XYZ file of C-alpha atoms in Angstrom:
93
model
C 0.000 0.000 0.000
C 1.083 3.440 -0.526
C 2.748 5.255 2.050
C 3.817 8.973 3.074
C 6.817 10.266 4.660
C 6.231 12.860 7.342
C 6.614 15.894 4.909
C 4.214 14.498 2.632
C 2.018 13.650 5.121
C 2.112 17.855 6.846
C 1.664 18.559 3.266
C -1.782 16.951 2.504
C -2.725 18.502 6.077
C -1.374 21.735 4.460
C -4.002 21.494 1.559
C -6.654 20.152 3.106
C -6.669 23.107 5.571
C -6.701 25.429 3.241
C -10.186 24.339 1.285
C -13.031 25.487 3.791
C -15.610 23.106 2.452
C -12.689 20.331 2.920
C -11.626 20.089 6.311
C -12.479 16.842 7.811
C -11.646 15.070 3.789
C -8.197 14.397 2.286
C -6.318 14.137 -1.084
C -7.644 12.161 -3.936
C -5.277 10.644 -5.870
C -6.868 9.781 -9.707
C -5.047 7.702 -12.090
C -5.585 9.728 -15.711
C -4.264 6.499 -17.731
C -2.037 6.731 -20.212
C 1.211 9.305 -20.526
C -1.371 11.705 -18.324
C 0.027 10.127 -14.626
C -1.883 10.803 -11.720
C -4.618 13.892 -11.085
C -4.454 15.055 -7.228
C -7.552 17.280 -6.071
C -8.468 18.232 -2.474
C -12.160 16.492 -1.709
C -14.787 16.396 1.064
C -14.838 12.979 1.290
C -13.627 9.755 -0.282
C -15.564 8.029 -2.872
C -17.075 4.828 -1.641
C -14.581 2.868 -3.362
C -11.382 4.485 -2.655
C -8.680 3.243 -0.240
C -7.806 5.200 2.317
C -4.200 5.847 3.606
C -3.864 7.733 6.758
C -0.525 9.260 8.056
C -0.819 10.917 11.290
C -3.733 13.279 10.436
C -3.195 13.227 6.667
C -5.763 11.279 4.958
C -5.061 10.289 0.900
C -7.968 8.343 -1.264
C -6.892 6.606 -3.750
C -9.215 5.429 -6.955
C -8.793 1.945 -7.632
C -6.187 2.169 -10.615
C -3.949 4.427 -8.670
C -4.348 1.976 -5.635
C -2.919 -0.644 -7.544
C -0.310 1.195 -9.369
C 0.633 2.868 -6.491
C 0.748 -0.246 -4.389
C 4.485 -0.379 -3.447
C 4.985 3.330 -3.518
C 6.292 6.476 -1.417
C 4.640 9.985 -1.439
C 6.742 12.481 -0.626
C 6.506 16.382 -0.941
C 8.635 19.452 -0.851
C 7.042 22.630 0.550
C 8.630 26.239 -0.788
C 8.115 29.416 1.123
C 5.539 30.956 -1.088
C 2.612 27.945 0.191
C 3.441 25.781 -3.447
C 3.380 22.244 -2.948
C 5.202 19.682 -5.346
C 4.371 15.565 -4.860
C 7.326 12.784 -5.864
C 6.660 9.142 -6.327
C 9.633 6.697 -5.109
C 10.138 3.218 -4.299
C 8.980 1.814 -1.162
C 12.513 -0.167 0.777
């Protein structure tokens, strides 16, 4: 299952936060298909078939094609000064 270091996990509390309508949700993590990689949104609530990763207070949804490409995955993040927010992918181990 995917997993988050600490940073990534302080970043989807970041975002979450910051979307009034949003607070008690999480990060939805959409696999696009194709060249188009993965779509990340901030949402209310998971969709009834999403799986649900919690870090700490963070909570990510994942659809079912991301779960499974994501399976053996690491989300990480890297926070600037200016609030911006930029998600990596690496190998779990």
């Amino acid at each position: 299952m995917l997993t988050l270091t600490q940073t990534a996990a302080e970043a989807v509390e970041e975002l979450v936060a910051r979307v009034p309508l949003a607070e008690d949700g999480g990060v939805r993590i959409r696999d696009t298909g194709g060249s188009a990689g993965f779509e990340l949104s901030v949402v209310p609530e998971r969709d009834p078939q999403d799986t649900v990763v919690v870090e700490g207070g963070a909570r990510v949804y994942l659809d079912q094609s991301a779960a499974a490409a994501l399976e053996d995955r690491v989300l990480d993040a890297e926070l600037s000064n200016d609030g911006a927010v930029r998600f990596a992918l690496g190998t779990q181990g």
